Amino acid sequence: MLKTSKNKSDSTIFIIFGGTGDLTKRKIMPALYNLFLNKWLPENFAIIGTSSTKMNVQKYIDDLRSAVDEFSRNGKTNDEDWKRFSANITFQDADITDSAAFKPFGKLIDKYKKEWQKTPSIIYYCAVAPRFFCTIAENISKANLENDPGTTRIIVEKPFGIDLESARELNKKLLGIFDETQIYRIDHYLGKEVVQNIMAFRFANSIMEPLWNRNHVEHVQISVTEQIGIEGRGNYFEHAGILRDMIQNHLLQLLCIISMEPPINFNADEVRDRKVDVLKAMRKIETGKVETMSARGQYSSGWIEGKEVLGYREEKNVDPDSNTETYAALKLYVDNWRWQGVPFYLRTGKRLFKSASTITLQFREIPHNIFLSEESGAPKQNRLVISIQPDMAIRFQLQSKVPGLEMNLNTVDVVFDYSASKKTDSPEAYETLLLDAITGDQTLFMRADQVEAAWELIMPILNYWEKNKEQNFPNYSADSWGPENAEALIARDGYHWFNLPDNK
């Protein structure tokens, strides 16, 4: 949350399409329960789960409790708290492709209005496959359900489109039913505590602004590496690939936060305007330069922590000759006064050596080195390392004298470590984002032009990769740091990827 406080809504109704699905069980319901425990939910609230499956309300509530027990950061529920929370949950089966099936939602909304004697905020959460987003929006309209621009919101998950054309079409259809102020395009990375703290770190500390530009920053790396594979999502991943799944949204959003200009205030549109400015300033990747500005990979079989794992082409529902990338790296430039000439390197991949999400700013060398003797140890370049996972920390890597009679230098970390200071328990990303949706704060949600600008940037790469099949797949083994062409991408400029434990 970027604002210093949140105003509670008087009353809120959540209607969760996909109410029996994995996202609801793993993320949405644990987040709502934790908000309830921390007294952030309104005094009057209702949660209406829905799916095509017919289900007894008590069975639904029991299933949700099992999920919250398993996935909540607060551990298992206790009887008293769960009883008070679950009293606000109900279930309504509905075929989301049939507008007539939406009529019961209107009756439930009217019921709560009369019971509370208040006009509630209505949040429609589309926890379903993207192909149903427009269907749900259209049927909300056909069923004449609540759609007051001041109190009604719709939340849609990623992926928001599969390319620029489909994203534009989706925006067009949603904006034909809802106002932009009602549409909450969710990217859970923006709700992570460390990601939000980047804003505070940059804009609440006067010492950072003079350093945060091309005069002092040599290059920037944004890295999200994962040990896991596709986890049975072959049908999805075959049509997505890692460039769509991670870079178009998560990594580009991180790049925007790192490189944006200071906003005038934390008004949602002011912050998002500055992010869009970054995307508009990104240097376009010409078709003839895709090979030198990007790298792709696909994992083969191998061993992860003593366990043998399949190669991507051996995974369930994956084409044995698949050309889908499970690793992608890009070299990008932001062509403006602050960042002109500073390369931004982005990489992400599956089945890599270690799971980690880091942002590293490497600063330029000192202008004159007075520590030239072998005994002294030449000073290394300073780095600012923002670790999002597995640990949450911000590290400034500086040079300092090693205690002793000789002038020997060593790298020391000045660390702000979340895990070491647990005075307050950090909320999960979905807790932050759901609370923002309840209070009507769109700061951490993507706007239509932001989504389309991100797609526009990566389309030349997507088009090139789809037309030019990679002949060397698979080209990296499980438990490695990725393909050789990704190392070459950054090595051509005289740099290397910062891998853990380098960042520690």
Tab-separated table of C-alpha atoms in Angstrom, residues 143-342:
chain	number	residue	atom	x	y	z
A	143	ALA	CA	-28.367	-9.504	-16.171
A	144	ASN	CA	-28.537	-5.839	-15.102
A	145	LEU	CA	-26.342	-6.523	-12.119
A	146	GLU	CA	-24.954	-3.722	-9.979
A	147	ASN	CA	-22.614	-1.537	-12.060
A	148	ASP	CA	-22.313	1.846	-10.373
A	149	PRO	CA	-18.951	3.411	-11.410
A	150	GLY	CA	-18.528	4.714	-7.875
A	151	THR	CA	-18.964	1.394	-6.073
A	152	THR	CA	-18.576	-1.465	-8.577
A	153	ARG	CA	-15.219	-3.004	-9.562
A	154	ILE	CA	-14.089	-5.940	-11.660
A	155	ILE	CA	-10.774	-7.711	-11.039
A	156	VAL	CA	-9.137	-9.635	-13.877
A	157	GLU	CA	-6.044	-11.809	-13.569
A	158	LYS	CA	-3.169	-12.134	-15.987
A	159	PRO	CA	-2.581	-12.982	-18.739
A	160	PHE	CA	-4.352	-9.933	-20.126
A	161	GLY	CA	-4.400	-10.972	-23.765
A	162	ILE	CA	-1.929	-13.180	-25.612
A	163	ASP	CA	-0.570	-10.415	-27.843
A	164	LEU	CA	-1.111	-6.732	-28.616
A	165	GLU	CA	-4.173	-7.309	-30.804
A	166	SER	CA	-5.986	-9.503	-28.259
A	167	ALA	CA	-5.124	-7.107	-25.396
A	168	ARG	CA	-6.601	-4.199	-27.341
A	169	GLU	CA	-9.734	-6.206	-28.101
A	170	LEU	CA	-10.114	-7.233	-24.453
A	171	ASN	CA	-9.686	-3.638	-23.294
A	172	LYS	CA	-12.223	-2.474	-25.854
A	173	LYS	CA	-14.853	-4.972	-24.691
A	174	LEU	CA	-14.318	-4.354	-20.982
A	175	LEU	CA	-14.356	-0.591	-21.463
A	176	GLY	CA	-17.638	-0.930	-23.334
A	177	ILE	CA	-19.215	-2.183	-20.088
A	178	PHE	CA	-17.075	-0.726	-17.289
A	179	ASP	CA	-15.233	2.538	-16.829
A	180	GLU	CA	-11.420	2.416	-16.588
A	181	THR	CA	-11.738	3.419	-12.934
A	182	GLN	CA	-13.653	0.168	-12.312
A	183	ILE	CA	-11.196	-2.254	-13.950
A	184	TYR	CA	-8.480	-3.751	-11.742
A	185	ARG	CA	-5.922	-5.687	-13.816
A	186	ILE	CA	-4.013	-7.568	-11.158
A	187	ASP	CA	-0.289	-8.368	-11.170
A	188	HIS	CA	0.596	-9.956	-7.834
A	189	TYR	CA	4.257	-8.893	-8.151
A	190	LEU	CA	3.218	-5.280	-7.573
A	191	GLY	CA	1.723	-6.224	-4.213
A	192	LYS	CA	4.956	-7.686	-2.831
A	193	GLU	CA	6.300	-5.787	0.158
A	194	VAL	CA	9.826	-5.240	-1.191
A	195	VAL	CA	8.531	-4.092	-4.576
A	196	GLN	CA	6.437	-1.433	-2.876
A	197	ASN	CA	9.375	-0.460	-0.707
A	198	ILE	CA	11.372	0.440	-3.829
A	199	MET	CA	9.118	3.479	-4.138
A	200	ALA	CA	9.806	4.512	-0.560
A	201	PHE	CA	13.516	3.785	-0.934
A	202	ARG	CA	13.762	5.932	-4.053
A	203	PHE	CA	11.469	8.828	-3.270
A	204	ALA	CA	11.682	9.198	0.526
A	205	ASN	CA	15.487	9.418	0.706
A	206	SER	CA	17.241	12.488	-0.647
A	207	ILE	CA	20.599	10.706	-0.975
A	208	MET	CA	19.240	8.346	-3.658
A	209	GLU	CA	18.050	10.830	-6.277
A	210	PRO	CA	21.556	12.147	-7.238
A	211	LEU	CA	22.735	8.548	-7.804
A	212	TRP	CA	19.679	7.191	-9.648
A	213	ASN	CA	20.634	8.035	-13.237
A	214	ARG	CA	23.009	7.358	-16.125
A	215	ASN	CA	25.814	9.412	-14.558
A	216	HIS	CA	26.281	6.868	-11.772
A	217	VAL	CA	24.483	3.650	-12.805
A	218	GLU	CA	26.427	1.499	-15.274
A	219	HIS	CA	23.737	-1.090	-15.902
A	220	VAL	CA	20.665	-2.689	-14.296
A	221	GLN	CA	19.749	-6.380	-14.014
A	222	ILE	CA	16.257	-7.677	-13.241
A	223	SER	CA	16.282	-11.407	-12.650
A	224	VAL	CA	13.500	-13.855	-11.741
A	225	THR	CA	14.807	-17.429	-11.716
A	226	GLU	CA	12.790	-20.490	-10.738
A	227	GLN	CA	13.784	-24.038	-9.784
A	228	ILE	CA	10.323	-25.343	-10.559
A	229	GLY	CA	9.199	-26.501	-13.976
A	230	ILE	CA	5.785	-25.863	-15.511
A	231	GLU	CA	4.029	-27.851	-12.755
A	232	GLY	CA	1.560	-29.687	-14.969
A	233	ARG	CA	0.510	-26.560	-16.872
A	234	GLY	CA	1.548	-27.855	-20.280
A	235	ASN	CA	-1.692	-26.841	-21.990
A	236	TYR	CA	-1.243	-23.252	-20.808
A	237	PHE	CA	2.513	-22.919	-21.158
A	238	GLU	CA	2.643	-24.307	-24.693
A	239	HIS	CA	0.538	-21.329	-25.822
A	240	ALA	CA	2.208	-18.795	-23.571
A	241	GLY	CA	5.934	-19.302	-23.117
A	242	ILE	CA	8.032	-17.467	-20.564
A	243	LEU	CA	8.190	-14.195	-22.518
A	244	ARG	CA	4.416	-13.788	-22.277
A	245	ASP	CA	4.084	-15.406	-18.859
A	246	MET	CA	6.722	-13.377	-16.994
A	247	ILE	CA	8.456	-10.611	-18.921
A	248	GLN	CA	5.452	-8.886	-20.517
A	249	ASN	CA	3.984	-8.224	-17.078
A	250	HIS	CA	6.100	-8.959	-13.968
A	251	LEU	CA	9.572	-7.976	-15.149
A	252	LEU	CA	8.493	-4.958	-17.186
A	253	GLN	CA	6.537	-3.709	-14.176
A	254	LEU	CA	9.666	-3.975	-12.043
A	255	LEU	CA	11.608	-2.098	-14.717
A	256	CYS	CA	9.007	0.688	-14.673
A	257	ILE	CA	9.255	1.098	-10.891
A	258	ILE	CA	13.054	1.211	-11.016
A	259	SER	CA	13.286	3.702	-13.871
A	260	MET	CA	10.184	5.920	-13.536
A	261	GLU	CA	10.417	9.620	-12.804
A	262	PRO	CA	9.281	10.849	-9.366
A	263	PRO	CA	5.489	11.246	-9.329
A	264	ILE	CA	4.020	14.513	-8.090
A	265	ASN	CA	1.955	12.538	-5.576
A	266	PHE	CA	0.665	9.009	-5.017
A	267	ASN	CA	-2.553	9.513	-6.887
A	268	ALA	CA	-3.145	6.288	-8.812
A	269	ASP	CA	-3.156	7.854	-12.269
A	270	GLU	CA	-0.139	10.040	-11.504
A	271	VAL	CA	1.937	6.973	-10.571
A	272	ARG	CA	0.681	4.999	-13.541
A	273	ASP	CA	1.333	7.926	-15.887
A	274	ARG	CA	4.996	7.829	-14.889
A	275	LYS	CA	5.133	4.069	-15.559
A	276	VAL	CA	3.581	4.525	-18.986
A	277	ASP	CA	6.174	7.216	-19.702
A	278	VAL	CA	8.879	4.588	-19.188
A	279	LEU	CA	7.235	2.104	-21.550
A	280	LYS	CA	6.815	4.801	-24.188
A	281	ALA	CA	10.491	5.693	-23.841
A	282	MET	CA	11.663	2.101	-24.339
A	283	ARG	CA	13.772	1.711	-27.458
A	284	LYS	CA	11.883	-0.282	-30.088
A	285	ILE	CA	13.453	-3.613	-30.989
A	286	GLU	CA	13.828	-3.907	-34.739
A	287	THR	CA	13.279	-7.317	-36.309
A	288	GLY	CA	16.860	-7.448	-37.567
A	289	LYS	CA	18.227	-6.896	-34.036
A	290	VAL	CA	16.170	-9.475	-32.140
A	291	GLU	CA	19.053	-11.966	-32.065
A	292	THR	CA	21.446	-9.435	-30.506
A	293	MET	CA	18.888	-7.986	-28.057
A	294	SER	CA	17.377	-11.238	-26.772
A	295	ALA	CA	18.075	-14.861	-25.962
A	296	ARG	CA	15.794	-17.835	-25.441
A	297	GLY	CA	16.124	-21.286	-24.008
A	298	GLN	CA	14.315	-24.504	-23.199
A	299	TYR	CA	15.292	-26.887	-20.394
A	300	SER	CA	16.263	-30.510	-20.789
A	301	SER	CA	16.053	-33.236	-18.161
A	302	GLY	CA	18.361	-33.197	-15.162
A	303	TRP	CA	18.551	-33.349	-11.399
A	304	ILE	CA	17.163	-30.799	-8.941
A	305	GLU	CA	18.188	-31.246	-5.306
A	306	GLY	CA	18.775	-34.970	-5.780
A	307	LYS	CA	15.558	-35.595	-7.705
A	308	GLU	CA	15.487	-36.420	-11.403
A	309	VAL	CA	13.218	-34.091	-13.389
A	310	LEU	CA	11.817	-34.249	-16.898
A	311	GLY	CA	12.850	-32.048	-19.787
A	312	TYR	CA	10.237	-29.581	-21.028
A	313	ARG	CA	9.411	-31.636	-24.129
A	314	GLU	CA	8.763	-34.653	-21.894
A	315	GLU	CA	6.242	-32.806	-19.703
A	316	LYS	CA	2.538	-33.689	-19.900
A	317	ASN	CA	0.571	-31.929	-22.683
A	318	VAL	CA	3.758	-30.592	-24.317
A	319	ASP	CA	4.596	-31.135	-27.988
A	320	PRO	CA	7.643	-33.473	-28.267
A	321	ASP	CA	9.053	-31.004	-30.827
A	322	SER	CA	7.937	-27.892	-28.961
A	323	ASN	CA	9.585	-24.575	-29.824
A	324	THR	CA	8.182	-22.867	-26.696
A	325	GLU	CA	10.777	-21.028	-24.631
A	326	THR	CA	11.113	-21.716	-20.910
A	327	TYR	CA	13.886	-19.119	-20.544
A	328	ALA	CA	14.130	-15.600	-21.936
A	329	ALA	CA	16.606	-12.765	-21.559
A	330	LEU	CA	16.348	-9.269	-23.022
A	331	LYS	CA	18.593	-6.237	-23.323
A	332	LEU	CA	16.526	-3.049	-23.242
A	333	TYR	CA	17.126	0.698	-23.218
A	334	VAL	CA	15.068	3.563	-21.823
A	335	ASP	CA	15.713	6.471	-24.171
A	336	ASN	CA	15.312	9.523	-21.963
A	337	TRP	CA	17.547	11.981	-20.122
A	338	ARG	CA	17.802	9.901	-16.947
A	339	TRP	CA	18.716	6.548	-18.495
A	340	GLN	CA	20.113	7.203	-21.983
A	341	GLY	CA	22.723	4.568	-22.814
A	342	VAL	CA	22.208	2.460	-19.653
